[in-house]
mmCIF file of C-alpha atoms and ligand atoms in Angstrom:
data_model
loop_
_atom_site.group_PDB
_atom_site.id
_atom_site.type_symbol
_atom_site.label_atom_id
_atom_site.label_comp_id
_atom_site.label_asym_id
_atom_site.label_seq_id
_atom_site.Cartn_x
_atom_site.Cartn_y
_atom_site.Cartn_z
ATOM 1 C CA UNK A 23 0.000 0.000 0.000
ATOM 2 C CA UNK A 24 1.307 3.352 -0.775
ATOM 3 C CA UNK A 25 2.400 5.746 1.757
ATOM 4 C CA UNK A 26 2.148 9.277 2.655
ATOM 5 C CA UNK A 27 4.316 11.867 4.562
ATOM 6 C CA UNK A 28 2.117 14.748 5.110
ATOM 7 C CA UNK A 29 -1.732 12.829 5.214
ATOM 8 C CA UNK A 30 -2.927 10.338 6.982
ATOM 9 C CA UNK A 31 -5.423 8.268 4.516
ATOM 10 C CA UNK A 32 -7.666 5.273 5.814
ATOM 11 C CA UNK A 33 -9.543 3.362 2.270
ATOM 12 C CA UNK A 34 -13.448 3.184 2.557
ATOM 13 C CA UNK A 35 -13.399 0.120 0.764
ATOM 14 C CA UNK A 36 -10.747 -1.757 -1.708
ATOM 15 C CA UNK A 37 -12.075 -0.591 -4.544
ATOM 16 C CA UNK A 38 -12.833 2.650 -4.099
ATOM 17 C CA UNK A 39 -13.031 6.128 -1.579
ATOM 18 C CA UNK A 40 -10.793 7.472 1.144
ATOM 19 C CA UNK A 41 -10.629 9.278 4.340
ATOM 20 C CA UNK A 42 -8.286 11.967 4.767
ATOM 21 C CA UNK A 43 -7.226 13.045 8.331
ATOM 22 C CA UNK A 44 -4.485 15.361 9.269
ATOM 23 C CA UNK A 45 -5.287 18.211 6.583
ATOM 24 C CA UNK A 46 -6.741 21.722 6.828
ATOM 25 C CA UNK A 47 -7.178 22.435 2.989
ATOM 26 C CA UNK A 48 -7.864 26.401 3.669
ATOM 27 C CA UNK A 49 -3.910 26.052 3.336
ATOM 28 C CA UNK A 50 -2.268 22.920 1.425
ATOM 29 C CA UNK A 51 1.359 23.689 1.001
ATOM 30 C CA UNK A 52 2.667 21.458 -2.183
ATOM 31 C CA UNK A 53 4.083 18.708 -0.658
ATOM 32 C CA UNK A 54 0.427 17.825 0.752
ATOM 33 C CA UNK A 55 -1.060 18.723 -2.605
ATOM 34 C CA UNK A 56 1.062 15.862 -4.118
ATOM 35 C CA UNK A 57 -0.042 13.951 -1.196
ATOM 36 C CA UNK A 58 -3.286 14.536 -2.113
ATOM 37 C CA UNK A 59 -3.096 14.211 -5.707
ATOM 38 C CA UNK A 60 -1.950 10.804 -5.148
ATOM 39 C CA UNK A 61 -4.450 9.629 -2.838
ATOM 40 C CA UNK A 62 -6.876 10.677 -5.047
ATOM 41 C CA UNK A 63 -5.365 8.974 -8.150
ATOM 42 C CA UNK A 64 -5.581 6.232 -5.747
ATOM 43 C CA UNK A 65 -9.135 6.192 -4.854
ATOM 44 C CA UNK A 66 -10.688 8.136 -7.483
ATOM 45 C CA UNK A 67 -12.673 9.908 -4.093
ATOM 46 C CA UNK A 68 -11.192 11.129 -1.562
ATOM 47 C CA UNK A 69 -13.580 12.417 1.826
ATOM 48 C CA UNK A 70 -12.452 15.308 3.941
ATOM 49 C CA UNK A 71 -13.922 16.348 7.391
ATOM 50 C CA UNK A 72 -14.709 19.498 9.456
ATOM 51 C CA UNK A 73 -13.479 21.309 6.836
ATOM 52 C CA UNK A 74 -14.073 25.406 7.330
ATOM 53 C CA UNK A 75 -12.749 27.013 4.207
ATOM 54 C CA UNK A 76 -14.364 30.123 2.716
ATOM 55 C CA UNK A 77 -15.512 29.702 -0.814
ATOM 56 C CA UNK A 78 -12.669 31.822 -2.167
ATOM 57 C CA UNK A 79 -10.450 28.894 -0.206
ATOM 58 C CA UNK A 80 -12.606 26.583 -1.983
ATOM 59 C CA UNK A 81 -11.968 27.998 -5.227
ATOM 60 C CA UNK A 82 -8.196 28.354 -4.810
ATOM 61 C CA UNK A 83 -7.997 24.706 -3.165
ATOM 62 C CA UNK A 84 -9.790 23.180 -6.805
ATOM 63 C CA UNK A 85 -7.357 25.816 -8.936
ATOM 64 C CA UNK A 86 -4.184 24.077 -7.753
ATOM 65 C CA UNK A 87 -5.570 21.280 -10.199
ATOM 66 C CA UNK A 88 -6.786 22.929 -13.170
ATOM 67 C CA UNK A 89 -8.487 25.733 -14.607
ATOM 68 C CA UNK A 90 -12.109 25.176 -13.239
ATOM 69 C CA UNK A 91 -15.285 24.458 -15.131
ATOM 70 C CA UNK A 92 -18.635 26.314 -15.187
ATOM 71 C CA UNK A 93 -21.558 23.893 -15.617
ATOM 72 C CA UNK A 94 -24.512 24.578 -18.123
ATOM 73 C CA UNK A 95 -27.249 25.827 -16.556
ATOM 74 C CA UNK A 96 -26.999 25.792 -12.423
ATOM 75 C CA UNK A 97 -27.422 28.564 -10.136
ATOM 76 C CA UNK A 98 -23.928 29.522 -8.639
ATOM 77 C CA UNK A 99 -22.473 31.619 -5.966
ATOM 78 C CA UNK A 100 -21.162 35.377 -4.674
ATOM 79 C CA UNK A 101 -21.976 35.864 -8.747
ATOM 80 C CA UNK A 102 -18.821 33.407 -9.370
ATOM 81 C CA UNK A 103 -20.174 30.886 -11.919
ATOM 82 C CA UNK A 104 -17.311 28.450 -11.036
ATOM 83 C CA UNK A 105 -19.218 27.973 -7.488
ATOM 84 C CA UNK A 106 -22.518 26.102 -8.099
ATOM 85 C CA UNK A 107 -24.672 25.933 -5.516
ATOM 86 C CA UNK A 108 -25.831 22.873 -4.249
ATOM 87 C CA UNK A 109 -29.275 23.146 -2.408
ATOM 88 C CA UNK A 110 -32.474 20.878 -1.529
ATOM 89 C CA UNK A 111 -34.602 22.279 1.120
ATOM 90 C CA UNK A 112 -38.931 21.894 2.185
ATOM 91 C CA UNK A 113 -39.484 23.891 -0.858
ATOM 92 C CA UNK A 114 -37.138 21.636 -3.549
ATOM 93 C CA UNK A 115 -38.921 19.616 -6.261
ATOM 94 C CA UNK A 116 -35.912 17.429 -7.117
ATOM 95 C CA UNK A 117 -32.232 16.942 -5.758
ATOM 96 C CA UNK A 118 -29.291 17.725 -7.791
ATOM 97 C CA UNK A 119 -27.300 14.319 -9.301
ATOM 98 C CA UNK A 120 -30.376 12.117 -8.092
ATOM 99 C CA UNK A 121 -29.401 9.765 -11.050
ATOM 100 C CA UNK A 122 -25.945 7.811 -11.513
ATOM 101 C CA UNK A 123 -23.706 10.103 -13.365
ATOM 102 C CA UNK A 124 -20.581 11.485 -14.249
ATOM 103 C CA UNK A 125 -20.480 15.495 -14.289
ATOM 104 C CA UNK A 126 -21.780 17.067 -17.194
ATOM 105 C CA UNK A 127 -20.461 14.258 -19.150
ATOM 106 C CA UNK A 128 -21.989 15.668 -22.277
ATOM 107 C CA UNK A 129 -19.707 18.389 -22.425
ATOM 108 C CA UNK A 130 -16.820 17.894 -25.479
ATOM 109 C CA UNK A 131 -14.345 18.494 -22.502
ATOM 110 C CA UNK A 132 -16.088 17.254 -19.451
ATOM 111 C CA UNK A 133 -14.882 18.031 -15.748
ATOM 112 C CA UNK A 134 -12.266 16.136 -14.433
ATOM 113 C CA UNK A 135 -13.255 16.425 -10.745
ATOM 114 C CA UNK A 136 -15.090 18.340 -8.530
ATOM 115 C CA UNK A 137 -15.029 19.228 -5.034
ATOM 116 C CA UNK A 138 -18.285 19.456 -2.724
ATOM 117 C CA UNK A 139 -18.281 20.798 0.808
ATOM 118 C CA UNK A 140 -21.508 20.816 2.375
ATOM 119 C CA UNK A 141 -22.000 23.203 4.740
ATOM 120 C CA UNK A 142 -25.757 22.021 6.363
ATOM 121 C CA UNK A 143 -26.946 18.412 6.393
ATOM 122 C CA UNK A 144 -29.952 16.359 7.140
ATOM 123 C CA UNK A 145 -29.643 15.161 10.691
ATOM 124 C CA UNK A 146 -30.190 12.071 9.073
ATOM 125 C CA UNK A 147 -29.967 10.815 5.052
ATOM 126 C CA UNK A 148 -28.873 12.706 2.115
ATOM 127 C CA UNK A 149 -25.801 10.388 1.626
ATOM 128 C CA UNK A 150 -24.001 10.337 -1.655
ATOM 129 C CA UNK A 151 -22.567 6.977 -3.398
ATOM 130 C CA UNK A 152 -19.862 6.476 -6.093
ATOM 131 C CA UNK A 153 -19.339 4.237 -8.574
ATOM 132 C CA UNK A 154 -15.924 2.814 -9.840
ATOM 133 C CA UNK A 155 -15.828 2.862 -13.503
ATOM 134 C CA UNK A 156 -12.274 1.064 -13.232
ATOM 135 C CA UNK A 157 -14.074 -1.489 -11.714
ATOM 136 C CA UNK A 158 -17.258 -1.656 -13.376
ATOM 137 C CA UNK A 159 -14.400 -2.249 -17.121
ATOM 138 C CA UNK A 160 -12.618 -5.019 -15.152
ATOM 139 C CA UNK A 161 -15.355 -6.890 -14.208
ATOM 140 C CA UNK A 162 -16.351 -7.982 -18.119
ATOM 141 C CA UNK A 163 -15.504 -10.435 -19.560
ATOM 142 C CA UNK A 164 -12.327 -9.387 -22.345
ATOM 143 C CA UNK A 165 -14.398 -10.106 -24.951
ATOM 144 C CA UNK A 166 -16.981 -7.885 -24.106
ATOM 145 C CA UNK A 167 -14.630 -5.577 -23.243
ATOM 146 C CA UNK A 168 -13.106 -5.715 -26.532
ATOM 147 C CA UNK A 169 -15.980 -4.738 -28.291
ATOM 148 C CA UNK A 170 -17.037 -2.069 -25.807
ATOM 149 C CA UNK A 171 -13.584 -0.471 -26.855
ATOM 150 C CA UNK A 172 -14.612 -0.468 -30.502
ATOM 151 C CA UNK A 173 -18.192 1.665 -29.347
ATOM 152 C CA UNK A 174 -18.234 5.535 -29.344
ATOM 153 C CA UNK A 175 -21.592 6.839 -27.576
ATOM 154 C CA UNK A 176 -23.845 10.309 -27.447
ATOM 155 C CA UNK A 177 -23.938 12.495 -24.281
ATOM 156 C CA UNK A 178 -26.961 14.915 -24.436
ATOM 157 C CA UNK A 179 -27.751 17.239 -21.476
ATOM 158 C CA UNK A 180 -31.237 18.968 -21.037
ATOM 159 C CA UNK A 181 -31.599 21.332 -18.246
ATOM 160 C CA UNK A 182 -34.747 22.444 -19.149
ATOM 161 C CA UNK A 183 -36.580 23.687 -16.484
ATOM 162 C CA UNK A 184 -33.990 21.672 -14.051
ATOM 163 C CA UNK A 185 -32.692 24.822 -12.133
ATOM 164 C CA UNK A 186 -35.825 26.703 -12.114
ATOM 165 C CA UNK A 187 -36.051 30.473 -13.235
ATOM 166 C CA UNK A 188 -32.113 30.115 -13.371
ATOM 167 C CA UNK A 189 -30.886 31.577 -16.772
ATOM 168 C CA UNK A 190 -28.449 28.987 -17.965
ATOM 169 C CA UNK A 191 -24.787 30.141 -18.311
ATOM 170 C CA UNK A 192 -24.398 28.284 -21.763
ATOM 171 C CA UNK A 193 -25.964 26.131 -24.836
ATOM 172 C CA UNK A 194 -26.909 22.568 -22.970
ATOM 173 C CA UNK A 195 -24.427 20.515 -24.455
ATOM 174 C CA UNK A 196 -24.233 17.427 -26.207
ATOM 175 C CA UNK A 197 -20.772 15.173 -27.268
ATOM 176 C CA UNK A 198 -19.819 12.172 -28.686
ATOM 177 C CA UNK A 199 -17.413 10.116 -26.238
ATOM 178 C CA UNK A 200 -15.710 6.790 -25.999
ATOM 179 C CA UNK A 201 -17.510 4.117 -24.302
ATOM 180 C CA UNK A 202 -14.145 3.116 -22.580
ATOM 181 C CA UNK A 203 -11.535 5.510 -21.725
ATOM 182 C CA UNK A 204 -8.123 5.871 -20.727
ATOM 183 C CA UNK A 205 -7.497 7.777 -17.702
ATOM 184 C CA UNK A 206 -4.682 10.357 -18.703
ATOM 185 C CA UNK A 207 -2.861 9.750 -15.050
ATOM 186 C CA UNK A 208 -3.213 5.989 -14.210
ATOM 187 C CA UNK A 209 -3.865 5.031 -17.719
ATOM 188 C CA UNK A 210 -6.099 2.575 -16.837
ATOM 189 C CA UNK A 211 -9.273 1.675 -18.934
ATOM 190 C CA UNK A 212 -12.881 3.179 -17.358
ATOM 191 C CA UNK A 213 -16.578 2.721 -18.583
ATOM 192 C CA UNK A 214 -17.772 6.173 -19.777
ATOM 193 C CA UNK A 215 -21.408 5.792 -20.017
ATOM 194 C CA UNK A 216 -23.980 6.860 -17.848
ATOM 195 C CA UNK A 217 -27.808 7.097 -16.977
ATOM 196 C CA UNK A 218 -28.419 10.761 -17.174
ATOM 197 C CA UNK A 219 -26.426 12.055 -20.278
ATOM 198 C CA UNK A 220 -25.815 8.670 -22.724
ATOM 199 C CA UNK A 221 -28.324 8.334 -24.631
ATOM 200 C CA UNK A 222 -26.893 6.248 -27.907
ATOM 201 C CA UNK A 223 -24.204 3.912 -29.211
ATOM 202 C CA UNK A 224 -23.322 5.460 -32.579
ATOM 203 C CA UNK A 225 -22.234 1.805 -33.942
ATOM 204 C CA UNK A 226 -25.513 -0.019 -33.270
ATOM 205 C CA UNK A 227 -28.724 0.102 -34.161
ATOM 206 C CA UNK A 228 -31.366 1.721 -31.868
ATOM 207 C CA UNK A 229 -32.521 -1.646 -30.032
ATOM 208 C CA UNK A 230 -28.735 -2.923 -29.822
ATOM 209 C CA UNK A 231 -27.837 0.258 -28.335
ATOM 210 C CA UNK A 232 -30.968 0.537 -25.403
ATOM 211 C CA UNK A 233 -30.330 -3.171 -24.868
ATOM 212 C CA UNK A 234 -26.551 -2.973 -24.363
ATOM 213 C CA UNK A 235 -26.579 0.600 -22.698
ATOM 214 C CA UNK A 236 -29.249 -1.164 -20.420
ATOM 215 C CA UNK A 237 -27.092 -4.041 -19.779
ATOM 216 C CA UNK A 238 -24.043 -1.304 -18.604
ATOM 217 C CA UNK A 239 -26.149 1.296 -16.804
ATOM 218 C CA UNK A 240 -27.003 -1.243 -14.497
ATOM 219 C CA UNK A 241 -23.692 -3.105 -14.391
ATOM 220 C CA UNK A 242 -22.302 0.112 -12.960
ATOM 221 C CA UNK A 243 -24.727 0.035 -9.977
ATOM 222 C CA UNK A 244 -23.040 -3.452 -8.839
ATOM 223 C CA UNK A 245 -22.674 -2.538 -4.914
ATOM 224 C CA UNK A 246 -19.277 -3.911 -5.299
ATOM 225 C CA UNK A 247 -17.813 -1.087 -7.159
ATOM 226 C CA UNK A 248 -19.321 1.535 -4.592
ATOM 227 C CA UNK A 249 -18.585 3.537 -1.046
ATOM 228 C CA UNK A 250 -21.018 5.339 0.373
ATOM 229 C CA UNK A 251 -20.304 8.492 2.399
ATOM 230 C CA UNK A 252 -22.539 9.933 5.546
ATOM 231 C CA UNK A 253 -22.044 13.763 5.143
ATOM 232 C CA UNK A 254 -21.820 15.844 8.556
ATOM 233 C CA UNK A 255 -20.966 20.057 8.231
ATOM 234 C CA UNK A 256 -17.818 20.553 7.114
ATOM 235 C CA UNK A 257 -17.316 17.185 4.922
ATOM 236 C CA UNK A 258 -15.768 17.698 1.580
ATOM 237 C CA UNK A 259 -15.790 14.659 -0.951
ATOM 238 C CA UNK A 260 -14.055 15.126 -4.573
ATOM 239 C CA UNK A 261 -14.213 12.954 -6.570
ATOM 240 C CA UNK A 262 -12.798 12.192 -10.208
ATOM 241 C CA UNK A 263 -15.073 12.338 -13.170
ATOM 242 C CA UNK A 264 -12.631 10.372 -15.329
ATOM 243 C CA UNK A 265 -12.916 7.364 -13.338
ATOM 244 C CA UNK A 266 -16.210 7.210 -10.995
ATOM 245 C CA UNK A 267 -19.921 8.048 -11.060
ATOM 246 C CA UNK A 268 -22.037 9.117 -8.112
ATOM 247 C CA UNK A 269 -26.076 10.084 -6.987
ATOM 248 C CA UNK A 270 -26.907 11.742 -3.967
ATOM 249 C CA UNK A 271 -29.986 10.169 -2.585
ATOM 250 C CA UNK A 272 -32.827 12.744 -1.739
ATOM 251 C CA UNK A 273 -34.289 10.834 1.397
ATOM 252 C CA UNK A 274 -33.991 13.631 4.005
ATOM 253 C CA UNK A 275 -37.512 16.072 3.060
ATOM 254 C CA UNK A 276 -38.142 18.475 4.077
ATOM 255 C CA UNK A 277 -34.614 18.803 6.034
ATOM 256 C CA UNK A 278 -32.267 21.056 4.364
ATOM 257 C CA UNK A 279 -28.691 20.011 2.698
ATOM 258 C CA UNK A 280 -26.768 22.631 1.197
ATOM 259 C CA UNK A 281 -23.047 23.389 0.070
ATOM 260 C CA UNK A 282 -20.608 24.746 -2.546
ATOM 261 C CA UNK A 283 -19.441 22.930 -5.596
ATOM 262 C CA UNK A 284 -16.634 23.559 -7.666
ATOM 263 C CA UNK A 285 -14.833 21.789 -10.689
ATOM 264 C CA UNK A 286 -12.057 21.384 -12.723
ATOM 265 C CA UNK A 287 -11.943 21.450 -16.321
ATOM 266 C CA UNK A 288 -10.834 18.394 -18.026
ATOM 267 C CA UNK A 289 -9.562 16.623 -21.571
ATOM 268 C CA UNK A 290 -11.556 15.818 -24.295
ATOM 269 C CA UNK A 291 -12.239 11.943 -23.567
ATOM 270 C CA UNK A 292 -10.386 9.186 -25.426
ATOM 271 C CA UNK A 293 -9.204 5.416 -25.647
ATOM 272 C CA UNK A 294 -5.684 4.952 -25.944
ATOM 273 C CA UNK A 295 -5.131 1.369 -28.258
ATOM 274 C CA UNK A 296 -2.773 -0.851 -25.985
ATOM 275 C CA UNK A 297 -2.898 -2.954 -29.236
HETATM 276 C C1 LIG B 24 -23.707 16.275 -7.517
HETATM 277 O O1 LIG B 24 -22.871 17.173 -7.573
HETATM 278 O O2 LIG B 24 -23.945 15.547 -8.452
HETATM 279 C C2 LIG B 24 -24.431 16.101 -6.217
HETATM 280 C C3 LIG B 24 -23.606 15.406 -5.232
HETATM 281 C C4 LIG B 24 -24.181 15.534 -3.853
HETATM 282 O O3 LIG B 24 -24.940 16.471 -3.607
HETATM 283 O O4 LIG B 24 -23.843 14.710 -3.004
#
């Protein structure tokens, strides 16, 4: 197992998720940010607790890995569109990321991570899960796998309505992705498709592409490829994009959970042939 100088970092499961003690991340000085950056290449999600940063701590905390990313259509903070608000409360009609997904995944250039710190939470509920995708590829058989690297799928995004009276920051986007794809740090091979934004297999015909994305959408909900994490104020969870899906379950009404997101651009998708 690898080790770390300057973080103490206990695995939720084998597969996937850690705990982080022993950080304040209002001020990371680089040899922890390496720490961290490992861990998470690691785990793919990495949990943080009592965790007080300001929002402009925030921000400069999900800089140090990337320019960041402005989503579509939610509402966002302070009038900084790089810090989405995250927000159900008695009055909500839906949760955000109630489906398994992978951040605005139909983006040509999708997030590669983002960072969540809550800030209220249900005394009870509202827990998020995540998804390995590196584990969800392993787990098929090669031949299967095989083909899947052959496939190339459509993301579509439709925030219609989603956010409210929110005026969306952009187009809703749509992108044509991989169905497996290389992770550009640990170059290992992920399943890139996903419940809320993949809606066709460009290779197939329409049955051959429900019934297979069917097949893979609930593959990826095996309970053996997730951790679960039980949110108090101050937790922070970030998670990769690249590698992971999540949903936050919306069991708590009419209890209040609420928080600052922020994340970091990332690559357009692809497979690299190990062929
Ligand atoms: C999301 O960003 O998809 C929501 C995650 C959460 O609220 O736990």
């Amino acid at each position: 197992m690898q080790s770390y100088t300057h973080i103490e970092v206990q695995p939720v499961t084998p597969t996937i998720g850690a705990l982080v003690r022993g950080v304040d991340l209002a001020t990371v000085d680089d040899e922890t940010w390496q720490d961290i950056f490992d861990a998470w290449m690691s785990h793919s999600v990495l949990f943080f607790r009592d965790q007080t940063m300001s929002p402009e701590q925030h921000l400069a905390f999900a800089r140090r890995f990337g320019p960041l990313h402005v989503h579509p259509a939610a509402p966002y903070a302070n009038g900084i569109p790089e810090l989405m608000i995250i927000r159900t409360d008695r009055h909500s009609k839906r949760n955000n990321g109630s489906g398994w997904h992978s951040d605005v995944s139909a983006d040509e250039e999708p997030p590669l991570g983002t960072i969540l710190h809550l800030h209220e939470v249900p005394s009870r509920g509202g827990d998020t899960l995540w998804s390995s995708m590196y584990a969800a590829y392993d787990a098929l058989s090669p031949r299967l796998q095989s083909f899947l690297e052959s496939l190339t799928a459509r993301h579509t995004s439709n925030y219609d309505g989603y956010y409210g009276d929110h005026t969306p920051q952009r187009a809703f986007p749509s992108a044509v992705h991989p169905v497996v794809r290389t992770h550009p740090v640990t170059k290992r091979k992920a399943l890139f498709v996903n419940s809320s934004f993949t809606r066709r297999i460009l290779e197939l015909t329409a049955p051959e592409s429900r019934s297979l994305l069917d097949f893979l959408l609930d593959h990826v909900q095996n309970p053996a490829f997730q951790c679960r994490f039980k949110w108090a104020p101050g937790s922070v969870a970030m998670w990769d994009n690249r590698c992971t899906q999540h949903m936050a379950i919306w069991d708590y009404h009419p209890m209040t959970r609420a928080g600052l997101r922020v994340s970091i651009k990332g690559d357009r998708p692809y497979l690299q042939s190990t062929g």
